[in-house]
Amino acid sequence: MLSEKVTCNSHGQDSSYFLGWEEYEKNPYDEFKNPNGIIQMGLAENQLSFDLLQSWLEKNPQAMAFKNYNNQSIFKDLALFQDYHGLPAFKNALVKFMSEIRGGSVSFNPNNLVLTAGATSANETLMFCLNNPGDAFLLPTPYYPGFDRDLKWRTGAEIVPIQCSSLNGFRITKSALEDAYKQAEKQNLKVKGVLVTNPSNPLGTSLSLHELDLLVNFISSRNIHLVSDEIYSGTVFSSPSFISIMEVLKNKNLMNTEIAKRVHIVYSLSKDLGLPGFRIGAIYSNDERVVSAATKMSSFGLVSSQTQHLLSEILSDQNFTKTYLSENRRRLKERHEMLVNGLKKSGIWCLPSNSGLFCWVDMRHLLSSNTFEGEMELWKMIVYQVRLNISPGSSCHCSEPGWFRVCFANMSEQTLDLAMQRVKSFVDSMAKQDNQSRHQKLMNRNSRRTKSLPKWVFELSFHQQEIVANER
């Protein structure tokens, strides 16, 4: 017999977020081989700055050859067993890079860092460390669809949504936090913490200082944890600037308190450096018990020594990292504007954003009905007719139908331009059909009114026409 984990459907793969990927994989767009295929706009991947990384590798061939600066091979050293804690050189380079992203406003202790095989592993590891099966974490909506899998599937954790509204740009409020906590209590769930993504996936907005203060005060009053997933921290391309939860703790003089021990950061190089295939993730915690437990658990998902060595060489080159962060942000801003302006030409508005690899797009006016059934109907038309894979808001647990996450950094300018052309044609055709439908309804209404008029009205009308004709 197989384990229940193998046979159950709780992994979340039946979400429209993953179903869209499946449809894309059946018919992927290729400029030459399949120009009518589905364009992948559901993948939050940063492909805009590979040339910068490749240029660095060409200038520093010894890093890829696993040689030191004396041209001596270090392959054997890297190939043999390494401590679960990770290479000191890499951990030192990574915490300096994290500090650089935050403008040097805070520093990080490498001894508080636990390496994991990507942010997915980091988030799950934290759930194992902080939760007992059946305990809950509060998450503001909309949130990354993969959390239903990452946080819950193996850990037995529960998610209770913090319902955020478009009325204030989906910002976290005190009342929403309190309502979510009460909702968990009604479900007899023990709340162990709050998890936020900052900047937000899927909103593309960074948390305000007010929101961060709310969160710190909330976890302090409830004696619970706060996990801040900051994997998009280096993608903030316009104001307001990024504020890390560590900056808030520092400014409140809370760094050496029990509150700070209940705040944990998740980081990764998947988004900022565009290296999801390298599987580099990390947990940063001020609680030595969490660090110790997470380090033991990391033995089930270690990062290869070769990968750590290569990235330590890249991140230690501070001239390169400074140039990379600046140029990558510029390119993200440029591509973001291209998507926003392209959608605007079709009469589609985006939530104002300052970060991330996507936009939160408002298509409520295109719904046939203001329901999640109407949202799914529109989503299927976009996937199968427009041939774009985007993520419906319902897959992100948005409480309002008609919002979609649309990614812009995983394709060329030409492909994005084609996607915008497809959207324009689709919206224009919908408008034409709508006008025709309205015209037909008007004609039918007039026809019904005409048929209901008495016979003498037609005779009078005909008589008046004769009079007018004779007068002429």
Short mmCIF file of C-alpha atoms in Angstrom, two decimals:
data_model
loop_
_atom_site.label_atom_id
_atom_site.label_comp_id
_atom_site.label_asym_id
_atom_site.label_seq_id
_atom_site.Cartn_x
_atom_site.Cartn_y
_atom_site.Cartn_z
CA MET A 1 0.00 0.00 0.00
CA LEU A 2 1.14 3.54 -0.76
CA SER A 3 1.29 6.33 1.77
CA GLU A 4 -1.75 8.60 2.03
CA LYS A 5 0.55 11.48 0.98
CA VAL A 6 0.99 9.80 -2.39
CA THR A 7 -2.70 9.21 -3.02
CA CYS A 8 -4.28 12.37 -1.52
CA ASN A 9 -5.16 15.49 -3.54
CA SER A 10 -4.04 18.06 -0.96
CA HIS A 11 -0.86 19.07 -2.81
CA GLY A 12 -2.69 21.91 -4.55
CA GLN A 13 -1.94 20.77 -8.09
CA ASP A 14 -5.63 21.08 -8.97
CA SER A 15 -5.42 24.87 -8.58
CA SER A 16 -5.99 26.92 -11.73
CA TYR A 17 -2.49 28.33 -11.09
CA PHE A 18 -0.97 24.93 -11.86
CA LEU A 19 -3.60 23.96 -14.45
CA GLY A 20 -2.60 26.99 -16.52
CA TRP A 21 0.98 25.74 -16.51
CA GLU A 22 -0.20 22.35 -17.75
CA GLU A 23 -2.03 23.95 -20.67
CA TYR A 24 1.05 26.01 -21.51
CA GLU A 25 3.26 22.91 -21.53
CA LYS A 26 0.90 21.25 -24.03
CA ASN A 27 1.18 24.17 -26.45
CA PRO A 28 4.16 26.43 -25.60
CA TYR A 29 4.77 29.55 -27.67
CA ASP A 30 7.90 29.63 -29.81
CA GLU A 31 8.62 32.52 -32.14
CA PHE A 32 9.59 30.18 -34.98
CA LYS A 33 8.38 26.66 -34.16
CA ASN A 34 4.99 27.52 -32.66
CA PRO A 35 4.08 31.22 -33.11
CA ASN A 36 0.42 30.56 -32.24
CA GLY A 37 1.21 28.78 -28.99
CA ILE A 38 0.42 29.87 -25.43
CA ILE A 39 2.70 32.60 -24.04
CA GLN A 40 3.80 31.87 -20.47
CA MET A 41 2.82 34.84 -18.30
CA GLY A 42 2.21 32.78 -15.17
CA LEU A 43 5.89 32.24 -14.34
CA ALA A 44 7.53 34.71 -11.94
CA GLU A 45 11.02 34.31 -13.33
CA ASN A 46 13.63 37.01 -13.86
CA GLN A 47 15.34 36.54 -17.22
CA LEU A 48 16.24 40.20 -17.81
CA SER A 49 19.84 40.25 -16.55
CA PHE A 50 21.42 36.94 -17.50
CA ASP A 51 23.90 38.79 -19.71
CA LEU A 52 25.38 40.50 -16.64
CA LEU A 53 25.98 37.17 -14.93
CA GLN A 54 27.37 35.59 -18.08
CA SER A 55 29.71 38.52 -18.56
CA TRP A 56 31.03 38.07 -15.02
CA LEU A 57 31.63 34.35 -15.65
CA GLU A 58 33.57 35.10 -18.82
CA LYS A 59 35.80 37.49 -16.90
CA ASN A 60 36.26 35.06 -14.00
CA PRO A 61 36.68 31.61 -15.57
CA GLN A 62 38.47 30.20 -12.50
CA ALA A 63 35.17 30.21 -10.57
CA MET A 64 33.47 27.81 -12.99
CA ALA A 65 36.64 25.74 -13.29
CA PHE A 66 36.73 25.31 -9.49
CA LYS A 67 40.16 26.86 -9.22
CA ASN A 68 41.47 29.40 -6.76
CA TYR A 69 43.18 32.63 -7.76
CA ASN A 70 46.51 30.78 -7.87
CA ASN A 71 44.98 28.59 -10.59
CA GLN A 72 45.04 25.57 -8.30
CA SER A 73 42.14 23.10 -8.46
CA ILE A 74 39.81 23.03 -5.46
CA PHE A 75 37.49 20.45 -7.03
CA LYS A 76 38.44 17.69 -4.57
CA ASP A 77 37.80 19.93 -1.57
CA LEU A 78 34.35 20.80 -2.88
CA ALA A 79 33.50 17.24 -3.90
CA LEU A 80 34.11 15.74 -0.46
CA PHE A 81 31.70 15.92 2.48
CA GLN A 82 30.73 19.37 3.73
CA ASP A 83 29.13 20.44 7.00
CA TYR A 84 25.34 20.96 6.96
CA HIS A 85 25.92 24.53 8.07
CA GLY A 86 27.27 25.42 4.63
CA LEU A 87 30.49 26.96 3.37
CA PRO A 88 31.50 29.92 5.59
CA ALA A 89 32.62 31.88 2.52
CA PHE A 90 29.19 31.60 0.96
CA LYS A 91 27.24 32.41 4.10
CA ASN A 92 29.40 35.48 4.70
CA ALA A 93 28.90 36.63 1.10
CA LEU A 94 25.16 36.02 1.23
CA VAL A 95 24.53 38.05 4.41
CA LYS A 96 26.57 40.94 2.97
CA PHE A 97 24.45 40.79 -0.19
CA MET A 98 21.26 40.83 1.88
CA SER A 99 22.55 43.89 3.71
CA GLU A 100 23.50 45.59 0.44
CA ILE A 101 19.97 45.14 -0.91
CA ARG A 102 18.70 46.97 2.16
CA GLY A 103 21.10 49.85 1.60
CA GLY A 104 23.31 48.82 4.51
CA SER A 105 20.62 49.85 6.99
CA VAL A 106 20.89 46.50 8.78
CA SER A 107 23.52 43.77 9.01
CA PHE A 108 23.05 40.03 9.32
CA ASN A 109 24.96 37.48 11.37
CA PRO A 110 26.01 34.45 9.27
CA ASN A 111 25.62 32.26 12.37
CA ASN A 112 21.87 32.98 12.28
CA LEU A 113 21.58 31.81 8.66
CA VAL A 114 20.37 28.36 7.60
CA LEU A 115 20.83 27.33 3.95
CA THR A 116 18.02 25.47 2.22
CA ALA A 117 17.27 24.13 -1.24
CA GLY A 118 15.29 27.20 -2.31
CA ALA A 119 12.66 29.36 -0.60
CA THR A 120 10.10 26.55 -0.90
CA SER A 121 12.23 24.42 1.41
CA ALA A 122 12.87 27.38 3.71
CA ASN A 123 9.18 28.11 4.22
CA GLU A 124 8.32 24.47 4.80
CA THR A 125 11.21 24.05 7.24
CA LEU A 126 9.96 27.02 9.26
CA MET A 127 6.49 25.50 9.40
CA PHE A 128 7.98 22.29 10.76
CA CYS A 129 9.93 24.29 13.35
CA LEU A 130 7.14 26.63 14.48
CA ASN A 131 3.94 24.61 14.03
CA ASN A 132 2.44 21.42 15.32
CA PRO A 133 0.13 19.62 12.88
CA GLY A 134 -3.22 21.41 12.94
CA ASP A 135 -1.81 24.76 14.10
CA ALA A 136 -2.43 27.77 11.87
CA PHE A 137 -0.61 30.67 10.25
CA LEU A 138 -2.41 33.82 9.12
CA LEU A 139 -1.66 34.98 5.55
CA PRO A 140 -2.86 38.25 3.94
CA THR A 141 -4.76 37.79 0.68
CA PRO A 142 -4.06 37.61 -2.13
CA TYR A 143 -1.10 35.30 -1.61
CA TYR A 144 1.21 33.08 -3.68
CA PRO A 145 -0.76 29.96 -4.71
CA GLY A 146 2.20 27.69 -3.98
CA PHE A 147 1.86 28.38 -0.25
CA ASP A 148 -1.09 25.99 -0.15
CA ARG A 149 1.43 23.32 -1.09
CA ASP A 150 4.63 24.58 0.55
CA LEU A 151 3.24 25.39 3.99
CA LYS A 152 0.59 22.71 4.40
CA TRP A 153 1.17 19.54 2.43
CA ARG A 154 3.74 17.72 4.56
CA THR A 155 3.62 19.81 7.75
CA GLY A 156 -0.09 19.56 8.52
CA ALA A 157 -0.22 23.33 9.06
CA GLU A 158 -3.40 25.29 8.34
CA ILE A 159 -3.75 28.65 6.60
CA VAL A 160 -6.29 31.25 7.69
CA PRO A 161 -6.62 34.20 5.28
CA ILE A 162 -6.29 37.81 6.36
CA GLN A 163 -8.88 39.30 4.01
CA CYS A 164 -7.51 42.41 2.27
CA SER A 165 -9.54 44.64 -0.04
CA SER A 166 -9.01 46.58 -3.26
CA LEU A 167 -10.62 49.58 -1.53
CA ASN A 168 -7.24 50.38 0.10
CA GLY A 169 -4.97 48.68 -2.44
CA PHE A 170 -5.03 45.34 -0.58
CA ARG A 171 -3.15 46.80 2.37
CA ILE A 172 -3.04 44.99 5.72
CA THR A 173 -5.20 46.59 8.41
CA LYS A 174 -5.51 46.05 12.15
CA SER A 175 -9.16 45.02 11.81
CA ALA A 176 -8.28 42.44 9.12
CA LEU A 177 -5.62 40.93 11.39
CA GLU A 178 -8.02 40.76 14.33
CA ASP A 179 -10.80 39.28 12.17
CA ALA A 180 -8.49 36.53 10.88
CA TYR A 181 -7.39 35.66 14.40
CA LYS A 182 -11.01 35.43 15.55
CA GLN A 183 -11.86 33.30 12.54
CA ALA A 184 -9.09 30.87 13.47
CA GLU A 185 -10.44 30.69 17.01
CA LYS A 186 -13.91 29.87 15.67
CA GLN A 187 -12.32 26.97 13.79
CA ASN A 188 -10.61 25.83 17.01
CA LEU A 189 -7.20 26.47 15.46
CA LYS A 190 -4.19 27.58 17.48
CA VAL A 191 -2.54 30.49 15.69
CA LYS A 192 1.24 30.21 15.76
CA GLY A 193 2.08 33.17 13.55
CA VAL A 194 1.64 35.43 10.54
CA LEU A 195 3.43 34.97 7.22
CA VAL A 196 3.79 37.83 4.76
CA THR A 197 5.63 38.27 1.48
CA ASN A 198 7.47 41.58 1.29
CA PRO A 199 7.43 42.68 -1.46
CA SER A 200 4.13 40.97 -2.14
CA ASN A 201 3.59 38.15 -4.55
CA PRO A 202 1.19 38.64 -6.39
CA LEU A 203 0.61 42.38 -5.76
CA GLY A 204 4.09 43.65 -6.64
CA THR A 205 3.96 46.12 -3.74
CA SER A 206 6.26 46.45 -0.74
CA LEU A 207 4.81 46.67 2.75
CA SER A 208 4.55 50.16 4.22
CA LEU A 209 6.12 51.14 7.53
CA HIS A 210 2.61 51.39 8.95
CA GLU A 211 1.81 47.81 7.97
CA LEU A 212 5.10 46.53 9.38
CA ASP A 213 4.46 48.35 12.67
CA LEU A 214 0.99 46.79 12.78
CA LEU A 215 2.48 43.33 12.31
CA VAL A 216 5.13 43.76 15.01
CA ASN A 217 2.55 45.07 17.48
CA PHE A 218 0.14 42.26 16.57
CA ILE A 219 2.59 39.39 17.08
CA SER A 220 3.84 41.06 20.25
CA SER A 221 0.35 41.27 21.75
CA ARG A 222 -0.53 37.70 20.73
CA ASN A 223 2.87 36.18 21.57
CA ILE A 224 3.12 34.55 18.12
CA HIS A 225 5.68 34.41 15.28
CA LEU A 226 6.16 36.50 12.15
CA VAL A 227 7.71 35.04 8.99
CA SER A 228 8.69 37.64 6.40
CA ASP A 229 9.34 36.11 2.99
CA GLU A 230 11.65 38.69 1.38
CA ILE A 231 12.70 36.86 -1.77
CA TYR A 232 11.71 39.86 -3.95
CA SER A 233 13.58 42.43 -1.83
CA GLY A 234 16.11 43.17 -4.59
CA THR A 235 13.43 43.76 -7.24
CA VAL A 236 12.10 47.07 -5.84
CA PHE A 237 12.50 49.35 -8.84
CA SER A 238 10.69 52.54 -7.78
CA SER A 239 9.48 54.35 -4.67
CA PRO A 240 8.61 53.65 -1.99
CA SER A 241 11.84 51.89 -1.13
CA PHE A 242 11.96 48.46 0.47
CA ILE A 243 11.76 48.24 4.26
CA SER A 244 12.83 44.95 5.79
CA ILE A 245 11.24 43.70 8.98
CA MET A 246 14.76 43.72 10.45
CA GLU A 247 14.92 47.50 9.96
CA VAL A 248 11.70 47.88 11.93
CA LEU A 249 13.05 45.79 14.80
CA LYS A 250 16.28 47.80 14.80
CA ASN A 251 14.50 51.17 14.77
CA LYS A 252 12.22 50.06 17.61
CA ASN A 253 15.22 48.86 19.66
CA LEU A 254 13.83 45.33 19.65
CA MET A 255 16.80 43.46 18.21
CA ASN A 256 17.82 41.81 21.50
CA THR A 257 14.34 41.08 22.78
CA GLU A 258 12.02 38.07 22.85
CA ILE A 259 9.98 39.71 20.07
CA ALA A 260 12.98 39.63 17.73
CA LYS A 261 13.36 35.91 18.41
CA ARG A 262 9.87 35.39 17.01
CA VAL A 263 10.65 37.16 13.73
CA HIS A 264 12.15 35.08 10.90
CA ILE A 265 13.17 35.98 7.34
CA VAL A 266 13.07 33.77 4.27
CA TYR A 267 15.38 34.69 1.40
CA SER A 268 16.45 33.22 -1.92
CA LEU A 269 18.55 34.09 -4.97
CA SER A 270 15.82 32.82 -7.32
CA LYS A 271 14.25 36.23 -8.00
CA ASP A 272 16.90 38.87 -7.34
CA LEU A 273 19.62 37.05 -9.30
CA GLY A 274 17.26 35.04 -11.51
CA LEU A 275 18.72 31.68 -10.42
CA PRO A 276 15.79 29.43 -9.43
CA GLY A 277 17.55 26.39 -10.88
CA PHE A 278 20.43 26.79 -8.43
CA ARG A 279 18.04 26.12 -5.51
CA ILE A 280 19.55 28.66 -3.12
CA GLY A 281 17.31 29.54 -0.20
CA ALA A 282 17.88 30.65 3.37
CA ILE A 283 16.24 31.12 6.75
CA TYR A 284 17.42 33.94 8.96
CA SER A 285 16.36 33.80 12.61
CA ASN A 286 17.43 35.44 15.86
CA ASP A 287 16.26 32.38 17.81
CA GLU A 288 19.13 29.92 18.21
CA ARG A 289 16.63 27.10 18.83
CA VAL A 290 15.03 27.70 15.42
CA VAL A 291 18.47 27.94 13.80
CA SER A 292 19.54 24.67 15.42
CA ALA A 293 16.36 22.79 14.45
CA ALA A 294 16.31 24.20 10.92
CA THR A 295 19.98 23.30 10.41
CA LYS A 296 19.27 19.69 11.36
CA MET A 297 16.32 19.61 8.97
CA SER A 298 18.42 21.15 6.18
CA SER A 299 20.23 17.83 5.87
CA PHE A 300 17.21 16.70 3.80
CA GLY A 301 17.71 19.50 1.29
CA LEU A 302 21.32 20.62 1.13
CA VAL A 303 22.80 23.06 -1.36
CA SER A 304 25.76 21.57 -3.25
CA SER A 305 29.23 22.80 -2.29
CA GLN A 306 30.00 23.56 -5.93
CA THR A 307 26.98 25.87 -6.15
CA GLN A 308 27.90 27.59 -2.89
CA HIS A 309 31.48 28.13 -4.07
CA LEU A 310 30.46 29.66 -7.40
CA LEU A 311 27.95 32.02 -5.83
CA SER A 312 30.30 33.03 -3.05
CA GLU A 313 32.74 34.17 -5.75
CA ILE A 314 30.02 36.18 -7.53
CA LEU A 315 28.54 37.77 -4.41
CA SER A 316 31.96 38.63 -2.98
CA ASP A 317 32.59 40.90 -5.97
CA GLN A 318 30.92 44.00 -4.57
CA ASN A 319 31.57 46.07 -7.67
CA PHE A 320 29.61 43.51 -9.64
CA THR A 321 26.72 43.20 -7.14
CA LYS A 322 26.32 46.98 -6.98
CA THR A 323 26.19 47.25 -10.78
CA TYR A 324 23.92 44.23 -11.09
CA LEU A 325 21.33 45.42 -8.56
CA SER A 326 21.15 48.87 -10.10
CA GLU A 327 20.88 47.68 -13.71
CA ASN A 328 18.46 44.88 -12.90
CA ARG A 329 16.13 47.33 -11.16
CA ARG A 330 16.29 49.66 -14.14
CA ARG A 331 15.38 46.85 -16.52
CA LEU A 332 12.53 45.66 -14.31
CA LYS A 333 11.09 49.17 -14.17
CA GLU A 334 11.31 49.50 -17.94
CA ARG A 335 9.62 46.15 -18.54
CA HIS A 336 6.97 46.88 -15.91
CA GLU A 337 6.09 50.11 -17.70
CA MET A 338 5.87 48.25 -20.99
CA LEU A 339 3.27 45.87 -19.56
CA VAL A 340 1.28 48.60 -17.79
CA ASN A 341 1.19 50.83 -20.88
CA GLY A 342 0.36 47.90 -23.14
CA LEU A 343 -2.61 46.93 -20.98
CA LYS A 344 -3.71 50.56 -20.71
CA LYS A 345 -4.14 50.67 -24.49
CA SER A 346 -6.71 47.91 -24.07
CA GLY A 347 -8.49 49.80 -21.28
CA ILE A 348 -7.09 47.54 -18.56
CA TRP A 349 -5.78 48.99 -15.30
CA CYS A 350 -3.10 47.62 -12.96
CA LEU A 351 -2.69 48.08 -9.23
CA PRO A 352 0.12 50.65 -8.80
CA SER A 353 3.24 48.69 -7.85
CA ASN A 354 6.93 49.22 -7.21
CA SER A 355 8.49 45.75 -7.22
CA GLY A 356 8.34 42.13 -8.29
CA LEU A 357 8.21 40.39 -11.65
CA PHE A 358 4.47 40.79 -12.24
CA CYS A 359 1.49 43.13 -12.07
CA TRP A 360 -1.85 42.69 -10.30
CA VAL A 361 -4.26 43.36 -13.13
CA ASP A 362 -7.87 44.51 -12.82
CA MET A 363 -10.13 42.82 -15.39
CA ARG A 364 -13.37 43.13 -13.43
CA HIS A 365 -14.99 45.10 -16.22
CA LEU A 366 -14.47 42.17 -18.61
CA LEU A 367 -16.37 39.66 -16.47
CA SER A 368 -19.69 38.34 -17.73
CA SER A 369 -20.80 38.31 -14.08
CA ASN A 370 -19.22 39.61 -10.90
CA THR A 371 -18.57 36.09 -9.62
CA PHE A 372 -15.71 33.65 -9.43
CA GLU A 373 -17.55 31.62 -12.08
CA GLY A 374 -17.31 34.69 -14.29
CA GLU A 375 -13.60 34.97 -13.47
CA MET A 376 -12.96 31.36 -14.47
CA GLU A 377 -14.92 31.85 -17.68
CA LEU A 378 -12.73 34.84 -18.58
CA TRP A 379 -9.55 32.99 -17.55
CA LYS A 380 -10.37 30.06 -19.84
CA MET A 381 -10.98 32.46 -22.75
CA ILE A 382 -7.60 34.10 -22.12
CA VAL A 383 -5.80 30.74 -21.96
CA TYR A 384 -7.50 29.04 -24.91
CA GLN A 385 -8.48 31.94 -27.19
CA VAL A 386 -5.91 34.65 -26.45
CA ARG A 387 -3.35 31.94 -25.69
CA LEU A 388 -1.81 33.58 -22.64
CA ASN A 389 -1.26 31.77 -19.37
CA ILE A 390 -1.97 34.17 -16.51
CA SER A 391 -2.99 33.43 -12.92
CA PRO A 392 -6.58 34.15 -11.83
CA GLY A 393 -7.03 35.94 -8.53
CA SER A 394 -9.07 33.07 -7.12
CA SER A 395 -5.96 30.86 -7.28
CA CYS A 396 -4.31 33.48 -5.03
CA HIS A 397 -7.31 33.41 -2.67
CA CYS A 398 -8.33 36.95 -3.59
CA SER A 399 -11.74 37.73 -2.08
CA GLU A 400 -12.82 39.77 -5.14
CA PRO A 401 -13.34 38.20 -8.59
CA GLY A 402 -11.73 39.73 -11.65
CA TRP A 403 -8.10 40.24 -10.60
CA PHE A 404 -5.22 38.43 -12.34
CA ARG A 405 -1.45 38.14 -11.83
CA VAL A 406 0.45 38.78 -15.07
CA CYS A 407 4.23 38.23 -15.23
CA PHE A 408 6.51 40.32 -17.45
CA ALA A 409 10.17 39.42 -16.75
CA ASN A 410 10.39 35.88 -18.14
CA MET A 411 10.21 36.77 -21.84
CA SER A 412 11.70 39.02 -24.51
CA GLU A 413 10.35 42.46 -25.36
CA GLN A 414 9.08 41.06 -28.66
CA THR A 415 7.12 38.32 -26.91
CA LEU A 416 5.62 40.78 -24.43
CA ASP A 417 4.66 43.08 -27.29
CA LEU A 418 2.93 40.16 -29.04
CA ALA A 419 1.08 39.32 -25.83
CA MET A 420 -0.19 42.91 -25.62
CA GLN A 421 -1.33 42.74 -29.25
CA ARG A 422 -3.29 39.59 -28.47
CA VAL A 423 -4.91 41.24 -25.45
CA LYS A 424 -5.87 44.30 -27.53
CA SER A 425 -7.47 42.16 -30.23
CA PHE A 426 -9.36 40.16 -27.60
CA VAL A 427 -10.71 43.22 -25.77
CA ASP A 428 -11.68 44.88 -29.06
CA SER A 429 -13.55 41.76 -30.17
CA MET A 430 -15.33 41.60 -26.81
CA ALA A 431 -16.37 45.24 -27.16
CA LYS A 432 -17.63 44.61 -30.70
CA GLN A 433 -19.63 41.58 -29.58
CA ASP A 434 -21.00 43.56 -26.65
CA ASN A 435 -22.10 46.40 -28.96
CA GLN A 436 -23.71 43.94 -31.35
CA SER A 437 -25.49 42.25 -28.45
CA ARG A 438 -26.76 45.57 -27.14
CA HIS A 439 -27.90 46.60 -30.60
CA GLN A 440 -29.73 43.31 -31.06
CA LYS A 441 -31.41 43.65 -27.67
CA LEU A 442 -32.50 47.20 -28.59
CA MET A 443 -33.87 46.00 -31.90
CA ASN A 444 -35.75 43.17 -30.20
CA ARG A 445 -37.13 45.58 -27.61
CA ASN A 446 -38.29 48.02 -30.29
CA SER A 447 -39.79 45.17 -32.28
CA ARG A 448 -41.77 44.00 -29.27
CA ARG A 449 -42.97 47.55 -28.62
CA THR A 450 -44.00 47.98 -32.27
CA LYS A 451 -45.98 44.74 -32.28
CA SER A 452 -47.83 45.82 -29.16
CA LEU A 453 -49.08 49.12 -30.66
CA PRO A 454 -52.76 49.24 -31.77
CA LYS A 455 -53.65 49.27 -35.46
CA TRP A 456 -54.94 52.89 -35.44
CA VAL A 457 -51.45 54.16 -34.55
CA PHE A 458 -50.08 52.77 -37.82
CA GLU A 459 -53.04 54.23 -39.78
CA LEU A 460 -52.54 57.65 -38.15
CA SER A 461 -48.83 57.53 -38.88
CA PHE A 462 -49.49 56.64 -42.52
CA HIS A 463 -52.09 59.44 -42.83
CA GLN A 464 -49.62 62.01 -41.41
CA GLN A 465 -46.99 60.92 -43.93
CA GLU A 466 -49.50 61.54 -46.77
CA ILE A 467 -50.27 65.05 -45.45
CA VAL A 468 -46.60 65.94 -45.28
CA ALA A 469 -46.04 64.62 -48.80
CA ASN A 470 -48.95 66.68 -50.20
CA GLU A 471 -47.71 69.86 -48.45
CA ARG A 472 -44.34 69.46 -50.18
#
